C-alpha positions as CSV (number, residue, x, y, z in Angstrom):
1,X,0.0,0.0,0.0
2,X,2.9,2.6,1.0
3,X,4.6,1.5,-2.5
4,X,0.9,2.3,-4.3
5,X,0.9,6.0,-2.2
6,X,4.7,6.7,-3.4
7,X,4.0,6.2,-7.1
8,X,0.4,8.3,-6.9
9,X,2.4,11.2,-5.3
10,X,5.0,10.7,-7.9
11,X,2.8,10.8,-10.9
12,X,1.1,13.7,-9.1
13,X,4.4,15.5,-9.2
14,X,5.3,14.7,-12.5
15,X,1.9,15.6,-14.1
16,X,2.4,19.0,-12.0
17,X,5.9,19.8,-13.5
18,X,4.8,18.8,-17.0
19,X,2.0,21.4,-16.7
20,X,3.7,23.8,-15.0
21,X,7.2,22.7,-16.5
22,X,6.6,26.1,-19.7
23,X,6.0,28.2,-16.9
24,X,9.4,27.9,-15.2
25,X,11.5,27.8,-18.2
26,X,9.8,31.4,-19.1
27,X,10.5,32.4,-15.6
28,X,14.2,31.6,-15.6
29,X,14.5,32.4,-19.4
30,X,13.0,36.2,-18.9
31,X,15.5,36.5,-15.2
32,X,18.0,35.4,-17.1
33,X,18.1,37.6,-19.8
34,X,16.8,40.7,-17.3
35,X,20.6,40.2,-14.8
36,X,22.3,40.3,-18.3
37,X,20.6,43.7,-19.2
38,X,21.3,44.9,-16.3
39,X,24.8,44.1,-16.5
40,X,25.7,44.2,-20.3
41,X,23.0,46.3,-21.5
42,X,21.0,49.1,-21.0
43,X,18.6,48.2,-18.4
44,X,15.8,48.9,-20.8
45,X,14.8,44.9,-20.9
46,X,12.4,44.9,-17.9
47,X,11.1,48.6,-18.8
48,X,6.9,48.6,-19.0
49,X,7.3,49.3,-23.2
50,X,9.4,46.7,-23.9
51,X,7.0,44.2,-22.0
52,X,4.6,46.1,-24.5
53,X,6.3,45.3,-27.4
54,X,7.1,41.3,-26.2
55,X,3.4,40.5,-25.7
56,X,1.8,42.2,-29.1
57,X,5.2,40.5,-31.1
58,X,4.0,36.6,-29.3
59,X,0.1,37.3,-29.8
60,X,0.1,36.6,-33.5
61,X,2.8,33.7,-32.7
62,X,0.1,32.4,-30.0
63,X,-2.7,32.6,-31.8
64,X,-2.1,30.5,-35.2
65,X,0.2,27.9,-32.4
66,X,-3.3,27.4,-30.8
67,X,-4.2,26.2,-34.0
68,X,-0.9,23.8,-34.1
69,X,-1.9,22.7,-30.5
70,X,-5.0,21.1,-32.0
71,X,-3.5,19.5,-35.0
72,X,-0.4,18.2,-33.1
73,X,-2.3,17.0,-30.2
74,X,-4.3,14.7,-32.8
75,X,-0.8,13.0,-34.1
76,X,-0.9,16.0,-37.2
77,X,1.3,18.5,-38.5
78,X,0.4,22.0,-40.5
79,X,4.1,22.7,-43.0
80,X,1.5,24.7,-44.5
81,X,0.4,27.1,-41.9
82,X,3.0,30.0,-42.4
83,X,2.1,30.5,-45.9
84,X,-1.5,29.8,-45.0
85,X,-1.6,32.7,-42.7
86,X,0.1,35.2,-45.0
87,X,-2.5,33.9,-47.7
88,X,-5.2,35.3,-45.3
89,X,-3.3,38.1,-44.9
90,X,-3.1,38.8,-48.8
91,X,-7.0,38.7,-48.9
92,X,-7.5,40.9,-46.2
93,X,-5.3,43.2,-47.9
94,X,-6.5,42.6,-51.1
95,X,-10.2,43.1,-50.4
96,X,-9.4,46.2,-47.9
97,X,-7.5,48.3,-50.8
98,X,-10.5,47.5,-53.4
99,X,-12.8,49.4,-50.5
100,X,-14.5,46.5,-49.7
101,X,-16.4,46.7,-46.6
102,X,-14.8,45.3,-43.5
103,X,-17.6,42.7,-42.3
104,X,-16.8,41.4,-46.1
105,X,-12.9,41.4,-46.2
106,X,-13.0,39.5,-42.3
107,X,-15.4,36.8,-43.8
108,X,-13.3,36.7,-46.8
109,X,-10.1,36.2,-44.6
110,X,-11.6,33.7,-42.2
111,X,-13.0,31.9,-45.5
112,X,-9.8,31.3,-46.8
113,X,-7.9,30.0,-43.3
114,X,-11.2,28.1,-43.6
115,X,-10.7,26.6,-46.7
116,X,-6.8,25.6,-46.4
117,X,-7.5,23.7,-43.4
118,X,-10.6,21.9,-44.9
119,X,-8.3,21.2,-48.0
120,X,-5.3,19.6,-45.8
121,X,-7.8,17.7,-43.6
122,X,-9.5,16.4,-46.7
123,X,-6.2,15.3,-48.3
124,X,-5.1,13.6,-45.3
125,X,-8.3,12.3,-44.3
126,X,-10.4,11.1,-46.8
127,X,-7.2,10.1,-49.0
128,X,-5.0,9.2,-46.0
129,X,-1.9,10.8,-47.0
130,X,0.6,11.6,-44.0
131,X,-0.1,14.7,-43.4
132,X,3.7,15.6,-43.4
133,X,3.7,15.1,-47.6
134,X,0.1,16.9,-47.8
135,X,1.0,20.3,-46.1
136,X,4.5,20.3,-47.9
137,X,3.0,20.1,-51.2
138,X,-0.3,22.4,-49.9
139,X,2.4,25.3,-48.6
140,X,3.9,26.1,-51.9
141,X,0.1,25.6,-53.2
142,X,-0.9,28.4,-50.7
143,X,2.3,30.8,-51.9
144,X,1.5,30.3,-55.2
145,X,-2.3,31.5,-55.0
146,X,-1.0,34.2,-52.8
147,X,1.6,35.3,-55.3
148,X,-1.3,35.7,-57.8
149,X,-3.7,37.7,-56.0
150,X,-0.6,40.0,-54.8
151,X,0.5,40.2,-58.4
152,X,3.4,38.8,-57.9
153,X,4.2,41.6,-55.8
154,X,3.1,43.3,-52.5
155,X,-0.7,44.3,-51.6
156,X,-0.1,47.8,-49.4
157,X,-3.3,49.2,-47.8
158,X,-3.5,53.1,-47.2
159,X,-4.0,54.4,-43.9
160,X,-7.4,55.5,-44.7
161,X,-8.8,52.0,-46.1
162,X,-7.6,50.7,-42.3
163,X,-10.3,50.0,-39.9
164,X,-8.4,51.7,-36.1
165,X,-9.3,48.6,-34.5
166,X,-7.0,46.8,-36.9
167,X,-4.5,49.7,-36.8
168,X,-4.4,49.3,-33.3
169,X,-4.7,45.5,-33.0
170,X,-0.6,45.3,-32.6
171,X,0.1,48.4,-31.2
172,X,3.1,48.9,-28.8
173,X,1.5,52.1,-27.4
174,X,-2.3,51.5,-27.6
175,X,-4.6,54.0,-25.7
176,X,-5.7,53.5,-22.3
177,X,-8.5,52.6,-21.4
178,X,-10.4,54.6,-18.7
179,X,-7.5,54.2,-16.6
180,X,-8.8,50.9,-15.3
181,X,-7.1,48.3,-18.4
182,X,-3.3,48.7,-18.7
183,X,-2.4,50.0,-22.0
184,X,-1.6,46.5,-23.8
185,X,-2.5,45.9,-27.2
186,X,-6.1,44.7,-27.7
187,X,-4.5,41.9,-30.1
188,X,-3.1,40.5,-27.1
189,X,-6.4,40.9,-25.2
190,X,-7.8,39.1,-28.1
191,X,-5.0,36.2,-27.7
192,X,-5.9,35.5,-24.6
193,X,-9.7,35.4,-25.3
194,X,-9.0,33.1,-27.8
195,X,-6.7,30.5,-25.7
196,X,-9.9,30.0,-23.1
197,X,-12.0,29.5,-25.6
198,X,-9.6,26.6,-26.9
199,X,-8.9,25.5,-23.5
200,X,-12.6,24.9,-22.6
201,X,-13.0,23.5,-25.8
202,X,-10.1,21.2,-25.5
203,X,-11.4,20.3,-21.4
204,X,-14.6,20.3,-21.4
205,X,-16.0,19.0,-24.9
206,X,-16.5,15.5,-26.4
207,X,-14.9,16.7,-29.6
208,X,-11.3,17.7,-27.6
209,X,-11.4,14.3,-25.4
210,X,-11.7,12.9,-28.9
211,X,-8.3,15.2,-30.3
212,X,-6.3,13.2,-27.7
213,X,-8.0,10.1,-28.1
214,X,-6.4,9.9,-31.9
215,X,-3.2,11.4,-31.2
216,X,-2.5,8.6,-28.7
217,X,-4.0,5.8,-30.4
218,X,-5.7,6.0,-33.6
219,X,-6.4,2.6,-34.4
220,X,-8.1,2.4,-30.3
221,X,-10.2,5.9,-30.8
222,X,-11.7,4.0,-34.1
223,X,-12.5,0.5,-32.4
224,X,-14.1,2.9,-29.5
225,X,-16.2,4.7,-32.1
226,X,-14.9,7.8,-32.9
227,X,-15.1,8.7,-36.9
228,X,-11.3,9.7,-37.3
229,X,-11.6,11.0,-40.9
230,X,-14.6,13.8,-39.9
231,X,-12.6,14.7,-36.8
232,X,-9.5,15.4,-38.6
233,X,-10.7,17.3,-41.1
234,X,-12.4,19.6,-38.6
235,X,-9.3,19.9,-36.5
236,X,-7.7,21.2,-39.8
237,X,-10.7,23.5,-40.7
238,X,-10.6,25.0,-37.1
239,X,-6.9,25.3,-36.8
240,X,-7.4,27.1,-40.6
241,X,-9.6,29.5,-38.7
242,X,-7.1,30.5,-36.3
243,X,-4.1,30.5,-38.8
244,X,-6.1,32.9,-40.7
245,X,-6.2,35.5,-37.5
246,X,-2.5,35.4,-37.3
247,X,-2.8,36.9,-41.2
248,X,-4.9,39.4,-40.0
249,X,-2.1,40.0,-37.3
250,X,0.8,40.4,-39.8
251,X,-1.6,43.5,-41.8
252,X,-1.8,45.3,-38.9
253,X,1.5,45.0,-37.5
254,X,2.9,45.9,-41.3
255,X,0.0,47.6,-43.3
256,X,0.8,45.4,-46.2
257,X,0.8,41.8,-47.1
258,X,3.7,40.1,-48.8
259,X,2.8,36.4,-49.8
260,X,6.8,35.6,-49.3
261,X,7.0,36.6,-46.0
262,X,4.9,33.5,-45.0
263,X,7.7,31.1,-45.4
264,X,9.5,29.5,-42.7
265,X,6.9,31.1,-40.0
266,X,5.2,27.9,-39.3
267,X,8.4,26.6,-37.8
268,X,7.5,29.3,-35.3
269,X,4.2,27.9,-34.7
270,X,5.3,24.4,-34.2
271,X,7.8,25.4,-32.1
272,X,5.8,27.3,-29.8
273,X,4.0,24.1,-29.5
274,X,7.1,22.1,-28.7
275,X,8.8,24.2,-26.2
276,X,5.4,24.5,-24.6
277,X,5.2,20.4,-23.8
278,X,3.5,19.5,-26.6
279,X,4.8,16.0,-28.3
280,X,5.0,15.9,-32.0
281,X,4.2,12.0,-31.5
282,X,0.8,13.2,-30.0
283,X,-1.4,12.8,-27.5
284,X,-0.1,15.5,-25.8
285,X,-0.8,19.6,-25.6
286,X,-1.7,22.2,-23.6
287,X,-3.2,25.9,-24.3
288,X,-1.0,27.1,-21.5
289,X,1.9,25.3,-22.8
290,X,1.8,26.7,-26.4
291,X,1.5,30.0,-24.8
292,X,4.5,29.8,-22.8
293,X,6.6,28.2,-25.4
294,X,5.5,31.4,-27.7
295,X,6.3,34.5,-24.9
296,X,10.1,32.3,-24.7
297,X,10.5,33.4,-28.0
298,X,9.4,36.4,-27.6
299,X,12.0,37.0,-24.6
300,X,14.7,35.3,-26.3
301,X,14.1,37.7,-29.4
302,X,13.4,40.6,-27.1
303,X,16.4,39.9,-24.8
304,X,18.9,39.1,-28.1
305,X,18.2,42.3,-29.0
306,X,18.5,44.1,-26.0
307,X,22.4,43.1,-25.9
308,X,22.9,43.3,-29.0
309,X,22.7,39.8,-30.0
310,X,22.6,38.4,-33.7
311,X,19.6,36.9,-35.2
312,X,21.5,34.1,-36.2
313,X,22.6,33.6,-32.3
314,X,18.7,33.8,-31.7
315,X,18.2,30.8,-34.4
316,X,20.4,28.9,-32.5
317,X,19.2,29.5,-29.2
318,X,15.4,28.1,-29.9
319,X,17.3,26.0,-32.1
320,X,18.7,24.3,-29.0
321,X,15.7,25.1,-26.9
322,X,13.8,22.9,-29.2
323,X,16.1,20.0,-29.9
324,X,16.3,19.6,-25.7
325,X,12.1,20.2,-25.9
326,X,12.3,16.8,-28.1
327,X,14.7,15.0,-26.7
328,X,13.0,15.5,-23.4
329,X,9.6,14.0,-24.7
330,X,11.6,11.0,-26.0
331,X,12.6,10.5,-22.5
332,X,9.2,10.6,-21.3
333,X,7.9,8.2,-23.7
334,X,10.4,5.9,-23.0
335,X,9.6,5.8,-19.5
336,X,6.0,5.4,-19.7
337,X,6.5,2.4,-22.4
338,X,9.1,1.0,-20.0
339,X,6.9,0.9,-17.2
């Protein structure tokens, strides 16, 4: 019985540090780089603006890796989610500078995130190509359309054909409001917003028990009933729609859309995942998680930057941080098969 007791309170523990595991690594990560601007810099690192600037740069990040959390918690992966996002944001563009309205351009937007997840999901699902070989070949698919509509060049959108809640959406000075919400970005408001909703939908729904269900075991959650194919593609289709907000992101944080600019940015997105606990085997994710793993690359850019740090030092920092991420959820696996 006192053997039973140990390993409860040990899986206790272990459960706690996995969950809480993100958390600590931001905490020492962000101290970290805070003694080194102190000493090597110019102190400026834990100033209220550059916090500011830290949290509207990860919302965007946050948002489309709460998208990744679903797919990769069902055993998925998105290649095409970078080019996906700046495909939205090439629509939004698009349809703001030919004056249509703004109800009109959003749907247009959220269509198109829409419509590239439903396309992967359909690919993989119905067809059931890895999904690894169906978002490399959908990515260059998503560039090229985007290329198109651009023209082959760069959609700008004046000042005037801006809605100011989009203007404002990634602001590193936003207004304040009434004195009683500190003057963060409403985009990072909005992040936040977004990550309950996918938290309560990941918690408390039959359709999020049913994510983890596949990710651990597909061939189990079909002999238990689930219908794998429809849940996939609707874990593409809404990981689409959330893709698609980081597009709308990019346009305010720019003012123009560049179809280009979207490669290489999912690596972002599954990385936030990854540092944030999530296991690319899956079966595994959390909202919290993915949102730590995206404000530690926020910090690392933040704090690189702050000492004057290259961006190829940065690359190799999250480089590292992601590499050890892995190797640690090896581990873990290991263990658990072990035992």
């Amino acid at each position: 019985m006192a053997e039973d007791s140990d390993d409860g309170w040990r899986n206790r523990i272990v459960k706690l540090l996995q969950i809480l595991g993100p958390l600590l690594a931001l905490v020492v990560v962000a101290i970290g780089f805070a003694i080194a601007d102190q000493i090597w810099g110019q102190g400026r690192f834990i100033e209220m603006r550059n916090f500011r600037v830290v949290l509207s740069v990860t919302a965007p990040v946050a948002v489309a890796a709460l998208g990744m959390t679903l797919i990769i918690i069902a055993g998925g992966i998105d290649l095409s989610a970078g080019t996906a996002s700046m495909l939205s944001a090439t629509v939004l563009a698009y349809a703001l500078s030919h004056e249509f309205s703004v109800p009109i351009a959003m749907l247009l937007t959220l269509g198109t995130g829409a419509i590239c997840g439903l396309s992967n999901g359909l690919l993989i699902a119905i067809l059931r190509i890895p999904p690894f070989i169906v978002t490399l070949g959908t990515m260059t698919i998503f560039l090229g359309i985007a290329k198109r509509l651009a023209g082959g060049s760069t959609v700008f959108v004046a000042k005037d054909q801006m809605p100011g809640w989009l203007s404002n959406l990634s602001s590193t000075m936003p207004p304040d409001w009434l004195g009683m919400v500190p003057n963060i970005a409403s985009g990072v408001w909005f992040a936040l917003l977004v990550a309950c909703v996918v938290a309560a939908f990941l918690r408390l729904s039959k359709f999020g028990r049913h994510l983890f269900a596949i990710g651990s075991n597909e061939a189990t959650a079909r002999l238990c009933g689930i219908n794998v194919p429809v849940t996939k593609i609707l874990i593409y289709v809404l990981a689409g729609l959330l893709i698609s907000l980081a597009g709308v992101y990019s346009l305010s944080i720019v003012k123009m859309a560049n179809p280009v600019e979207g490669i290489g940015r999912e690596l972002k997105f599954i990385a936030a995942v990854v540092i944030g606990g999530g296991s690319l085997s899956g079966g595994r994710g959390s909202v919290l998680g993915t949102l730590a793993g995206a404000t530690i690359m926020g910090v690392i850019a933040s704090g690189c930057d702050q000492l004057g740090i290259s961006n190829s030092t940065q690359d190799i920092m999250i480089g590292v941080i992601i590499i050890a991420a892995v190797t640690l959820d090896q581990y873990r696996r290991q263990r658990q098969e072990r035992t």
